[in-house]
mmCIF file with all atom_site columns, C-alpha atoms in Angstrom:
data_model
loop_
_atom_site.group_PDB
_atom_site.id
_atom_site.type_symbol
_atom_site.label_atom_id
_atom_site.label_alt_id
_atom_site.label_comp_id
_atom_site.label_asym_id
_atom_site.label_entity_id
_atom_site.label_seq_id
_atom_site.pdbx_PDB_ins_code
_atom_site.Cartn_x
_atom_site.Cartn_y
_atom_site.Cartn_z
_atom_site.occupancy
_atom_site.B_iso_or_equiv
_atom_site.pdbx_formal_charge
_atom_site.auth_seq_id
_atom_site.auth_comp_id
_atom_site.auth_asym_id
_atom_site.auth_atom_id
_atom_site.pdbx_PDB_model_num
ATOM 1   C CA . MET A 1 1   ? -25.793 15.622  5.306  1.00 0.00 ? 479 MET A CA 1
ATOM 2   C CA . PHE A 1 2   ? -27.808 16.313  8.467  1.00 0.00 ? 480 PHE A CA 1
ATOM 3   C CA . ASN A 1 3   ? -30.819 18.514  8.926  1.00 0.00 ? 481 ASN A CA 1
ATOM 4   C CA . LYS A 1 4   ? -33.405 19.180  11.619 1.00 0.00 ? 482 LYS A CA 1
ATOM 5   C CA . GLU A 1 5   ? -35.791 16.688  10.030 1.00 0.00 ? 483 GLU A CA 1
ATOM 6   C CA . GLN A 1 6   ? -33.458 13.777  10.723 1.00 0.00 ? 484 GLN A CA 1
ATOM 7   C CA . SER A 1 7   ? -33.231 11.894  13.987 1.00 0.00 ? 485 SER A CA 1
ATOM 8   C CA . THR A 1 8   ? -30.584 13.007  16.453 1.00 0.00 ? 486 THR A CA 1
ATOM 9   C CA . GLU A 1 9   ? -31.189 10.148  18.861 1.00 0.00 ? 487 GLU A CA 1
ATOM 10  C CA . LEU A 1 10  ? -27.987 8.480   20.030 1.00 0.00 ? 488 LEU A CA 1
ATOM 11  C CA . PHE A 1 11  ? -27.773 4.816   20.903 1.00 0.00 ? 489 PHE A CA 1
ATOM 12  C CA . ASP A 1 12  ? -25.037 2.415   21.923 1.00 0.00 ? 490 ASP A CA 1
ATOM 13  C CA . ILE A 1 13  ? -24.066 -0.029  19.180 1.00 0.00 ? 491 ILE A CA 1
ATOM 14  C CA . GLY A 1 14  ? -21.568 -1.815  21.407 1.00 0.00 ? 492 GLY A CA 1
ATOM 15  C CA . SER A 1 15  ? -18.069 -2.880  20.487 1.00 0.00 ? 493 SER A CA 1
ATOM 16  C CA . PRO A 1 16  ? -16.962 -6.047  18.718 1.00 0.00 ? 494 PRO A CA 1
ATOM 17  C CA . MET A 1 17  ? -13.567 -6.001  20.454 1.00 0.00 ? 495 MET A CA 1
ATOM 18  C CA . GLU A 1 18  ? -12.818 -8.587  23.158 1.00 0.00 ? 496 GLU A CA 1
ATOM 19  C CA . ASN A 1 19  ? -11.625 -5.829  25.471 1.00 0.00 ? 497 ASN A CA 1
ATOM 20  C CA . PRO A 1 20  ? -13.292 -2.553  24.432 1.00 0.00 ? 498 PRO A CA 1
ATOM 21  C CA . THR A 1 21  ? -11.297 -0.582  27.026 1.00 0.00 ? 499 THR A CA 1
ATOM 22  C CA . ILE A 1 22  ? -8.034  -1.240  25.113 1.00 0.00 ? 500 ILE A CA 1
ATOM 23  C CA . TYR A 1 23  ? -7.180  1.452   22.550 1.00 0.00 ? 501 TYR A CA 1
ATOM 24  C CA . SER A 1 24  ? -8.204  0.447   19.029 1.00 0.00 ? 502 SER A CA 1
ATOM 25  C CA . TRP A 1 25  ? -8.520  2.250   15.713 1.00 0.00 ? 503 TRP A CA 1
ATOM 26  C CA . ILE A 1 26  ? -10.272 1.961   12.379 1.00 0.00 ? 504 ILE A CA 1
ATOM 27  C CA . VAL A 1 27  ? -8.021  0.482   9.696  1.00 0.00 ? 505 VAL A CA 1
ATOM 28  C CA . GLY A 1 28  ? -10.574 1.102   6.958  1.00 0.00 ? 506 GLY A CA 1
ATOM 29  C CA . SER A 1 29  ? -14.225 0.936   5.993  1.00 0.00 ? 507 SER A CA 1
ATOM 30  C CA . VAL A 1 30  ? -15.847 -0.307  2.786  1.00 0.00 ? 508 VAL A CA 1
ATOM 31  C CA . ASN A 1 31  ? -19.565 -0.784  2.045  1.00 0.00 ? 509 ASN A CA 1
ATOM 32  C CA . GLY A 1 32  ? -20.456 -0.482  5.745  1.00 0.00 ? 510 GLY A CA 1
ATOM 33  C CA . LEU A 1 33  ? -17.927 -3.136  6.790  1.00 0.00 ? 511 LEU A CA 1
ATOM 34  C CA . ILE A 1 34  ? -15.354 -1.765  9.258  1.00 0.00 ? 512 ILE A CA 1
ATOM 35  C CA . CYS A 1 35  ? -11.911 -3.199  9.976  1.00 0.00 ? 513 CYS A CA 1
ATOM 36  C CA . LEU A 1 36  ? -10.677 -2.478  13.532 1.00 0.00 ? 514 LEU A CA 1
ATOM 37  C CA . TYR A 1 37  ? -7.272  -3.152  15.090 1.00 0.00 ? 515 TYR A CA 1
ATOM 38  C CA . SER A 1 38  ? -6.353  -2.950  18.773 1.00 0.00 ? 516 SER A CA 1
ATOM 39  C CA . LYS A 1 39  ? -3.146  -2.580  20.750 1.00 0.00 ? 517 LYS A CA 1
ATOM 40  C CA . ILE A 1 40  ? -3.488  -6.194  21.878 1.00 0.00 ? 518 ILE A CA 1
ATOM 41  C CA . GLU A 1 41  ? -3.014  -7.286  18.252 1.00 0.00 ? 519 GLU A CA 1
ATOM 42  C CA . GLU A 1 42  ? -6.660  -8.118  17.698 1.00 0.00 ? 520 GLU A CA 1
ATOM 43  C CA . THR A 1 43  ? -8.142  -7.463  14.250 1.00 0.00 ? 521 THR A CA 1
ATOM 44  C CA . VAL A 1 44  ? -11.909 -7.545  13.758 1.00 0.00 ? 522 VAL A CA 1
ATOM 45  C CA . LEU A 1 45  ? -14.166 -7.086  10.735 1.00 0.00 ? 523 LEU A CA 1
ATOM 46  C CA . TRP A 1 46  ? -17.423 -5.555  11.936 1.00 0.00 ? 524 TRP A CA 1
ATOM 47  C CA . ASN A 1 47  ? -20.783 -4.814  10.364 1.00 0.00 ? 525 ASN A CA 1
ATOM 48  C CA . PRO A 1 48  ? -22.450 -2.523  12.915 1.00 0.00 ? 526 PRO A CA 1
ATOM 49  C CA . ALA A 1 49  ? -25.725 -2.424  10.952 1.00 0.00 ? 527 ALA A CA 1
ATOM 50  C CA . VAL A 1 50  ? -26.383 -6.113  11.633 1.00 0.00 ? 528 VAL A CA 1
ATOM 51  C CA . LYS A 1 51  ? -24.245 -6.244  14.815 1.00 0.00 ? 529 LYS A CA 1
ATOM 52  C CA . LYS A 1 52  ? -22.040 -9.057  13.518 1.00 0.00 ? 530 LYS A CA 1
ATOM 53  C CA . SER A 1 53  ? -18.266 -9.306  13.679 1.00 0.00 ? 531 SER A CA 1
ATOM 54  C CA . LYS A 1 54  ? -15.460 -11.685 12.800 1.00 0.00 ? 532 LYS A CA 1
ATOM 55  C CA . LYS A 1 55  ? -12.114 -11.870 14.585 1.00 0.00 ? 533 LYS A CA 1
ATOM 56  C CA . LEU A 1 56  ? -9.261  -12.334 12.105 1.00 0.00 ? 534 LEU A CA 1
ATOM 57  C CA . PRO A 1 57  ? -6.255  -14.579 12.684 1.00 0.00 ? 535 PRO A CA 1
ATOM 58  C CA . THR A 1 58  ? -3.097  -12.804 13.852 1.00 0.00 ? 536 THR A CA 1
ATOM 59  C CA . LEU A 1 59  ? -1.227  -11.901 10.676 1.00 0.00 ? 537 LEU A CA 1
ATOM 60  C CA . GLY A 1 60  ? 1.214   -9.212  11.744 1.00 0.00 ? 538 GLY A CA 1
ATOM 61  C CA . ALA A 1 61  ? 4.415   -9.845  13.673 1.00 0.00 ? 539 ALA A CA 1
ATOM 62  C CA . LYS A 1 62  ? 3.993   -10.387 17.393 1.00 0.00 ? 540 LYS A CA 1
ATOM 63  C CA . TYR A 1 63  ? 5.526   -7.509  19.338 1.00 0.00 ? 541 TYR A CA 1
ATOM 64  C CA . ASN A 1 64  ? 6.561   -9.799  22.189 1.00 0.00 ? 542 ASN A CA 1
ATOM 65  C CA . LEU A 1 65  ? 8.582   -11.966 19.757 1.00 0.00 ? 543 LEU A CA 1
ATOM 66  C CA . ILE A 1 66  ? 10.682  -9.075  18.428 1.00 0.00 ? 544 ILE A CA 1
ATOM 67  C CA . PRO A 1 67  ? 14.210  -9.155  19.970 1.00 0.00 ? 545 PRO A CA 1
ATOM 68  C CA . MET A 1 68  ? 15.534  -6.125  21.857 1.00 0.00 ? 546 MET A CA 1
ATOM 69  C CA . GLY A 1 69  ? 17.292  -3.608  19.609 1.00 0.00 ? 547 GLY A CA 1
ATOM 70  C CA . ILE A 1 70  ? 14.983  -4.298  16.668 1.00 0.00 ? 548 ILE A CA 1
ATOM 71  C CA . PHE A 1 71  ? 12.978  -1.339  15.412 1.00 0.00 ? 549 PHE A CA 1
ATOM 72  C CA . PHE A 1 72  ? 9.553   -2.547  14.339 1.00 0.00 ? 550 PHE A CA 1
ATOM 73  C CA . TYR A 1 73  ? 6.301   -1.050  13.103 1.00 0.00 ? 551 TYR A CA 1
ATOM 74  C CA . THR A 1 74  ? 3.283   -2.236  11.131 1.00 0.00 ? 552 THR A CA 1
ATOM 75  C CA . LYS A 1 75  ? 1.113   -0.497  8.551  1.00 0.00 ? 553 LYS A CA 1
ATOM 76  C CA . TYR A 1 76  ? -2.464  -1.673  8.041  1.00 0.00 ? 554 TYR A CA 1
ATOM 77  C CA . GLY A 1 77  ? -4.940  -1.515  5.210  1.00 0.00 ? 555 GLY A CA 1
ATOM 78  C CA . PHE A 1 78  ? -8.432  -2.722  4.396  1.00 0.00 ? 556 PHE A CA 1
ATOM 79  C CA . GLY A 1 79  ? -10.329 -2.711  1.143  1.00 0.00 ? 557 GLY A CA 1
ATOM 80  C CA . TYR A 1 80  ? -12.486 -4.425  -1.415 1.00 0.00 ? 558 TYR A CA 1
ATOM 81  C CA . ASP A 1 81  ? -10.977 -6.290  -4.384 1.00 0.00 ? 559 ASP A CA 1
ATOM 82  C CA . ASP A 1 82  ? -13.359 -6.050  -7.376 1.00 0.00 ? 560 ASP A CA 1
ATOM 83  C CA . SER A 1 83  ? -11.456 -8.659  -9.374 1.00 0.00 ? 561 SER A CA 1
ATOM 84  C CA . SER A 1 84  ? -12.138 -11.394 -6.805 1.00 0.00 ? 562 SER A CA 1
ATOM 85  C CA . ASP A 1 85  ? -15.287 -9.937  -5.159 1.00 0.00 ? 563 ASP A CA 1
ATOM 86  C CA . ASP A 1 86  ? -13.503 -10.124 -1.805 1.00 0.00 ? 564 ASP A CA 1
ATOM 87  C CA . TYR A 1 87  ? -12.692 -7.989  1.215  1.00 0.00 ? 565 TYR A CA 1
ATOM 88  C CA . LYS A 1 88  ? -9.033  -8.007  2.228  1.00 0.00 ? 566 LYS A CA 1
ATOM 89  C CA . ALA A 1 89  ? -6.985  -6.833  5.199  1.00 0.00 ? 567 ALA A CA 1
ATOM 90  C CA . LEU A 1 90  ? -3.329  -5.983  4.633  1.00 0.00 ? 568 LEU A CA 1
ATOM 91  C CA . PHE A 1 91  ? -0.534  -6.026  7.234  1.00 0.00 ? 569 PHE A CA 1
ATOM 92  C CA . ILE A 1 92  ? 2.919   -4.716  6.320  1.00 0.00 ? 570 ILE A CA 1
ATOM 93  C CA . ASP A 1 93  ? 5.599   -5.277  8.966  1.00 0.00 ? 571 ASP A CA 1
ATOM 94  C CA . HIS A 1 94  ? 8.791   -3.191  8.763  1.00 0.00 ? 572 HIS A CA 1
ATOM 95  C CA . CYS A 1 95  ? 11.788  -4.364  10.809 1.00 0.00 ? 573 CYS A CA 1
ATOM 96  C CA . CYS A 1 96  ? 15.384  -3.171  10.960 1.00 0.00 ? 574 CYS A CA 1
ATOM 97  C CA . ASP A 1 97  ? 18.171  -3.983  13.381 1.00 0.00 ? 575 ASP A CA 1
ATOM 98  C CA . SER A 1 98  ? 18.832  -0.426  14.486 1.00 0.00 ? 576 SER A CA 1
ATOM 99  C CA . TYR A 1 99  ? 16.942  2.753   15.192 1.00 0.00 ? 577 TYR A CA 1
ATOM 100 C CA . ASN A 1 100 ? 18.626  4.624   12.335 1.00 0.00 ? 578 ASN A CA 1
ATOM 101 C CA . ASP A 1 101 ? 16.124  3.039   9.914  1.00 0.00 ? 579 ASP A CA 1
ATOM 102 C CA . GLU A 1 102 ? 18.761  2.231   7.281  1.00 0.00 ? 580 GLU A CA 1
ATOM 103 C CA . VAL A 1 103 ? 17.176  0.848   4.134  1.00 0.00 ? 581 VAL A CA 1
ATOM 104 C CA . SER A 1 104 ? 19.935  -1.768  3.793  1.00 0.00 ? 582 SER A CA 1
ATOM 105 C CA . ASN A 1 105 ? 18.901  -3.275  7.139  1.00 0.00 ? 583 ASN A CA 1
ATOM 106 C CA . MET A 1 106 ? 15.159  -3.107  6.559  1.00 0.00 ? 584 MET A CA 1
ATOM 107 C CA . ARG A 1 107 ? 13.075  -6.251  6.205  1.00 0.00 ? 585 ARG A CA 1
ATOM 108 C CA . ILE A 1 108 ? 9.483   -6.019  5.027  1.00 0.00 ? 586 ILE A CA 1
ATOM 109 C CA . VAL A 1 109 ? 6.923   -8.782  5.479  1.00 0.00 ? 587 VAL A CA 1
ATOM 110 C CA . VAL A 1 110 ? 3.484   -8.515  3.866  1.00 0.00 ? 588 VAL A CA 1
ATOM 111 C CA . ASN A 1 111 ? 0.467   -10.565 4.960  1.00 0.00 ? 589 ASN A CA 1
ATOM 112 C CA . ILE A 1 112 ? -2.950  -10.421 3.305  1.00 0.00 ? 590 ILE A CA 1
ATOM 113 C CA . TYR A 1 113 ? -6.148  -11.805 4.828  1.00 0.00 ? 591 TYR A CA 1
ATOM 114 C CA . SER A 1 114 ? -8.989  -12.750 2.457  1.00 0.00 ? 592 SER A CA 1
ATOM 115 C CA . LEU A 1 115 ? -12.526 -12.812 3.868  1.00 0.00 ? 593 LEU A CA 1
ATOM 116 C CA . ARG A 1 116 ? -13.677 -15.064 1.023  1.00 0.00 ? 594 ARG A CA 1
ATOM 117 C CA . THR A 1 117 ? -11.168 -17.839 1.815  1.00 0.00 ? 595 THR A CA 1
ATOM 118 C CA . ASP A 1 118 ? -10.900 -17.001 5.545  1.00 0.00 ? 596 ASP A CA 1
ATOM 119 C CA . SER A 1 119 ? -7.134  -17.114 5.291  1.00 0.00 ? 597 SER A CA 1
#
């Protein structure tokens, strides 16, 4: 992948996040487009090659709206849908009313963002 003939120069490409000091992670990457999510519930699609980004609407559950005693976590995904020629972000919220994670108490909410329709 790398050899001595290639450039090893490093340069800052910046961050598309509103607050780059808040911990964020890569949800996924397809065709150079990167989906990032931060602890402040900010989701951004970013193309670092052209230095453009798009903040997505909040689709997952809001942590501050979850009542005490509710166990809650979210899974994230990002990909390309060939059938609709569209990039999509996926948010799957899992909630249950106790920390024992009983399946009978679990509620799952799925939200999908489409870049093509911006919704």
